[in-house]
Amino acid sequence: MTALRQRKGSKGSKESGPEVLNQRFYPSAEPLERTSDGVWTWKTVLWVAIGWIVGISLGMLCCIYVATLHENDLWFSNIKEVEREISFRTECGLYYSYYKQMLRAPSIQQGLSELISDNATESKRTINLLRRMNIYQEVFLGVLYRILPIQAYLEPVYFYIYTVFSLQAVYVIALFITSWLLSGSWLAGALTGVWYILNRVDTTRVEFTISLRENWSLPFFALQIAAITCYLRPHLKPIQQKVVLWLMFLATLCFCLTWQFNQFILLVQALIIFTLDCLDLISTEQVTCLYLVQVSSLLSVWLLQFCNSMILGSLALSFIVAALFVKHFQRGLKTGGLAARLGKLLLHTVLVLALTFTINYFAKQALQLRSDEHIFKFIKSKFGLGPTRDFDASLYLCEEAFGLLPLDTFDRLAGTLLAYPYLITLIVLLVMLALLTLANLCDSSAVGRPLKGRFEERPICMRADVAYNLLHTVFFGLLALSTMRMKYLWTGHMCAFAAYGVCGKELWSLCLNMIHCNTKTKLRLIRYTVPLAILGFLYYKFWPKLMTEVSELREFYDPDTVELMTWISSKTPKTAVFAGSMQLLAGIKLCTGRVLTNHPHYEDRALRERTRQVYQIYAQQSPEEVHRILRAAGADFVVMEDSVCYERRHGRGCRLRDLLDLANGHIMDGPGDNDPDLVHASHPRFCASIKTDGPAYTALFTRVFQNKTFHVYKLKKGKKRAKADREPVAMQD
């Protein structure tokens, strides 16, 4: 529907073993050079200062890069306001509309009140948007824009998009810090930032989905990972641990507050912590603190979202409670021989999982929670464990973004030299982790002794921060492989992990030991020359391409949608209710402020049912049935799109009309097989037949607008509706 057209007219050390653990709280895996009285030398201060300058510069470069791409793709600074708003696609437009609503409210208090008691997002319903949706970021920016003296210098839309683009700088800096902490060299951070920018297609989509919740939350998630990495470093002072835990809590809170899928991400993270605990790689105190940070963040969001039941009924919360409960009562878990410990670990895992599902089941029953059932339907259907005709699950399964990760992703990652060091680092560290785990399980005398003491006595050791990041990339890598949309949780961290492999001591020490030439000088030389060589190659190969990319100029071009929005704004009452596809209605709300029957924020069971009903306009239904459904939803107008009615983007069985036919038990259009229990529909397809202006259709619907893409029909009022209930609507061809 939306088209783009061409616009006219970028100190190593040999020590290992105990020395690896004797590190101070600083972005380095190596001891910092100090004077005799414990003060850093001027060389150390200068080297660290350069590192911070490089990290901040890379973050700003990424911010400017995506902002330039956004401007060049749309000619955003030169298009009309309605075109700018249309460029906020699908659910992005819905979220941005609340920022716009906050700015247009007579006062901040009135704006908050309208969001808490909203009756324009879903017709015939009053909902608390702050409870239902994660839009605190729009509220915060709306309030900030109103109180700052910037109205005369910066348009509201630019304040919004520049904030999101600035978060990309935060994202890159957080990844920079993580790789610096792991490797002990800020060159790893530089390599991370460059890889993140060069792999933009696979690391972010912020330049064309600005308001998407993940673009707000993932920078905070990266900050949380950096905080966890710092917290798991050995020999932190108590005050340093407290500071890092508070930073971790704030980052986790912001992450959870800005994305509705936070509970599922935290569940994966809780599984990582659980695995580290079972493998005896982090201390009990660290496990408890990490769990408590997650719980406190979720409960804080629960309060801020007016006691949103989805959070209390989340699997993440149930799992953490179960893990802490079982851990407290199951004594002697880490004692005994190898067979005994394996048996205890298996029993421990089964008990935790069983208790998790038990707690979650009773919590959902008590809360009468069914808002997230579509996600579990999707997971079951994806792995062949659930019904294949479920409409909600099929909507996800038929989208490419929810399919398996395409193989060409690895070709792109290999083209920037990211995939090779990543895979090598991953394989080597997994082997080391397996050997270390076996040693832990076999060492029955280790119980009660500190981790540091145990590691010092073994030829193979792994820092807790490295172990966490290893499992993090494994768990989220598996998630990305199973669902392409989740790759953005993985690829950013992949850059940091691969850079750690290139610049860290572990892999190079292993290689040099194998050829019996591991010296301090050689290790330092190779750790600095290899990343510099990679950076030089990347600059030589990709800098011209980046310059070409940022010089390509296009222009937003979608005249049919602009015409539709202009007509709605000028020719329909402000209280008119519109029905149609979720994606289009989000744009209608943003551009015109009209009331909707349904919208793309799908985390509500009643809304999902209403959406399925409204979508009967694209099914094989009688005009009387469609009119009844739309009237029940409170619709005054219905917008039908030819791109949906005659869809060709998906194959047979995945077109929206096919999903509706299957859900209704009807045979699908076109040549192909059908299940034997499907029957022929007794009525033609509504969206196509209504254009014939047959008597059965004209008696209930009046065409009031049409162009090459959209057809708008006004529902005729029933006898019980007052004739003066709505303003007259002008016809436009």
mmCIF file of N, CA, C and O in Angstrom, residues 438-466:
data_model
loop_
_atom_site.group_PDB
_atom_site.id
_atom_site.type_symbol
_atom_site.label_atom_id
_atom_site.label_comp_id
_atom_site.label_asym_id
_atom_site.label_seq_id
_atom_site.Cartn_x
_atom_site.Cartn_y
_atom_site.Cartn_z
ATOM 1 N N LEU A 438 31.392 -30.863 34.316
ATOM 2 C CA LEU A 438 31.713 -32.239 34.709
ATOM 3 C C LEU A 438 32.615 -32.249 35.934
ATOM 4 O O LEU A 438 32.431 -33.051 36.860
ATOM 5 N N ALA A 439 33.568 -31.311 35.975
ATOM 6 C CA ALA A 439 34.467 -31.230 37.130
ATOM 7 C C ALA A 439 33.704 -30.833 38.385
ATOM 8 O O ALA A 439 33.945 -31.366 39.475
ATOM 9 N N ASN A 440 32.779 -29.895 38.240
ATOM 10 C CA ASN A 440 31.969 -29.470 39.388
ATOM 11 C C ASN A 440 31.119 -30.612 39.931
ATOM 12 O O ASN A 440 31.006 -30.813 41.141
ATOM 13 N N LEU A 441 30.517 -31.359 39.011
ATOM 14 C CA LEU A 441 29.639 -32.447 39.437
ATOM 15 C C LEU A 441 30.417 -33.594 40.065
ATOM 16 O O LEU A 441 29.909 -34.297 40.943
ATOM 17 N N CYS A 442 31.644 -33.793 39.618
ATOM 18 C CA CYS A 442 32.447 -34.898 40.152
ATOM 19 C C CYS A 442 33.125 -34.539 41.473
ATOM 20 O O CYS A 442 33.551 -35.430 42.211
ATOM 21 N N ASP A 443 33.235 -33.235 41.755
ATOM 22 C CA ASP A 443 33.956 -32.793 42.950
ATOM 23 C C ASP A 443 32.990 -32.731 44.124
ATOM 24 O O ASP A 443 32.400 -31.701 44.412
ATOM 25 N N SER A 444 32.796 -33.840 44.795
ATOM 26 C CA SER A 444 31.865 -33.879 45.923
ATOM 27 C C SER A 444 32.382 -33.121 47.129
ATOM 28 O O SER A 444 31.619 -32.766 48.032
ATOM 29 N N SER A 445 33.702 -32.844 47.170
ATOM 30 C CA SER A 445 34.266 -32.126 48.314
ATOM 31 C C SER A 445 34.161 -30.618 48.158
ATOM 32 O O SER A 445 34.585 -29.874 49.037
ATOM 33 N N ALA A 446 33.583 -30.159 47.033
ATOM 34 C CA ALA A 446 33.560 -28.720 46.767
ATOM 35 C C ALA A 446 32.444 -28.013 47.496
ATOM 36 O O ALA A 446 32.461 -26.794 47.616
ATOM 37 N N VAL A 447 31.451 -28.754 47.984
ATOM 38 C CA VAL A 447 30.308 -28.102 48.599
ATOM 39 C C VAL A 447 30.743 -27.276 49.811
ATOM 40 O O VAL A 447 31.528 -27.710 50.639
ATOM 41 N N GLY A 448 30.252 -26.084 49.873
ATOM 42 C CA GLY A 448 30.545 -25.191 50.978
ATOM 43 C C GLY A 448 31.766 -24.335 50.765
ATOM 44 O O GLY A 448 31.988 -23.377 51.496
ATOM 45 N N ARG A 449 32.606 -24.676 49.796
ATOM 46 C CA ARG A 449 33.779 -23.866 49.526
ATOM 47 C C ARG A 449 33.448 -22.770 48.534
ATOM 48 O O ARG A 449 32.602 -22.957 47.647
ATOM 49 N N PRO A 450 34.112 -21.618 48.627
ATOM 50 C CA PRO A 450 33.814 -20.528 47.706
ATOM 51 C C PRO A 450 34.201 -20.881 46.282
ATOM 52 O O PRO A 450 35.105 -21.682 46.044
ATOM 53 N N LEU A 451 33.518 -20.240 45.327
ATOM 54 C CA LEU A 451 33.785 -20.522 43.924
ATOM 55 C C LEU A 451 35.222 -20.191 43.557
ATOM 56 O O LEU A 451 35.867 -20.915 42.813
ATOM 57 N N LYS A 452 35.731 -19.090 44.082
ATOM 58 C CA LYS A 452 37.086 -18.659 43.742
ATOM 59 C C LYS A 452 38.105 -19.733 44.109
ATOM 60 O O LYS A 452 38.997 -20.076 43.337
ATOM 61 N N GLY A 453 37.978 -20.295 45.304
ATOM 62 C CA GLY A 453 38.922 -21.302 45.740
ATOM 63 C C GLY A 453 38.882 -22.546 44.875
ATOM 64 O O GLY A 453 39.909 -23.149 44.575
ATOM 65 N N ARG A 454 37.686 -22.926 44.472
ATOM 66 C CA ARG A 454 37.570 -24.108 43.624
ATOM 67 C C ARG A 454 38.201 -23.876 42.259
ATOM 68 O O ARG A 454 38.879 -24.733 41.711
ATOM 69 N N PHE A 455 37.958 -22.700 41.676
ATOM 70 C CA PHE A 455 38.466 -22.421 40.342
ATOM 71 C C PHE A 455 39.991 -22.337 40.323
ATOM 72 O O PHE A 455 40.637 -22.714 39.353
ATOM 73 N N GLU A 456 40.567 -21.833 41.410
ATOM 74 C CA GLU A 456 42.008 -21.678 41.435
ATOM 75 C C GLU A 456 42.725 -23.023 41.401
ATOM 76 O O GLU A 456 43.875 -23.112 41.001
ATOM 77 N N GLU A 457 42.037 -24.090 41.838
ATOM 78 C CA GLU A 457 42.667 -25.399 41.920
ATOM 79 C C GLU A 457 42.503 -26.198 40.635
ATOM 80 O O GLU A 457 42.984 -27.320 40.542
ATOM 81 N N ARG A 458 41.792 -25.652 39.638
ATOM 82 C CA ARG A 458 41.492 -26.422 38.438
ATOM 83 C C ARG A 458 42.184 -25.833 37.223
ATOM 84 O O ARG A 458 42.300 -24.619 37.094
ATOM 85 N N PRO A 459 42.617 -26.693 36.295
ATOM 86 C CA PRO A 459 43.266 -26.186 35.080
ATOM 87 C C PRO A 459 42.285 -25.460 34.166
ATOM 88 O O PRO A 459 42.698 -24.629 33.371
ATOM 89 N N ILE A 460 41.003 -25.800 34.236
ATOM 90 C CA ILE A 460 39.983 -25.156 33.411
ATOM 91 C C ILE A 460 39.055 -24.358 34.317
ATOM 92 O O ILE A 460 38.515 -24.897 35.289
ATOM 93 N N CYS A 461 38.909 -23.093 34.031
ATOM 94 C CA CYS A 461 37.999 -22.265 34.809
ATOM 95 C C CYS A 461 37.288 -21.299 33.877
ATOM 96 O O CYS A 461 37.732 -21.059 32.749
ATOM 97 N N MET A 462 36.175 -20.773 34.344
ATOM 98 C CA MET A 462 35.400 -19.821 33.555
ATOM 99 C C MET A 462 34.773 -18.819 34.500
ATOM 100 O O MET A 462 34.117 -19.198 35.471
ATOM 101 N N ARG A 463 34.983 -17.553 34.225
ATOM 102 C CA ARG A 463 34.395 -16.524 35.058
ATOM 103 C C ARG A 463 32.877 -16.580 34.961
ATOM 104 O O ARG A 463 32.311 -16.955 33.931
ATOM 105 N N ALA A 464 32.220 -16.173 36.038
ATOM 106 C CA ALA A 464 30.763 -16.219 36.064
ATOM 107 C C ALA A 464 30.158 -15.298 35.015
ATOM 108 O O ALA A 464 29.133 -15.626 34.404
ATOM 109 N N ASP A 465 30.771 -14.126 34.782
ATOM 110 C CA ASP A 465 30.221 -13.205 33.784
ATOM 111 C C ASP A 465 30.325 -13.785 32.382
ATOM 112 O O ASP A 465 29.419 -13.613 31.557
ATOM 113 N N VAL A 466 31.411 -14.503 32.113
ATOM 114 C CA VAL A 466 31.548 -15.163 30.810
ATOM 115 C C VAL A 466 30.524 -16.286 30.668
ATOM 116 O O VAL A 466 29.897 -16.444 29.611
#
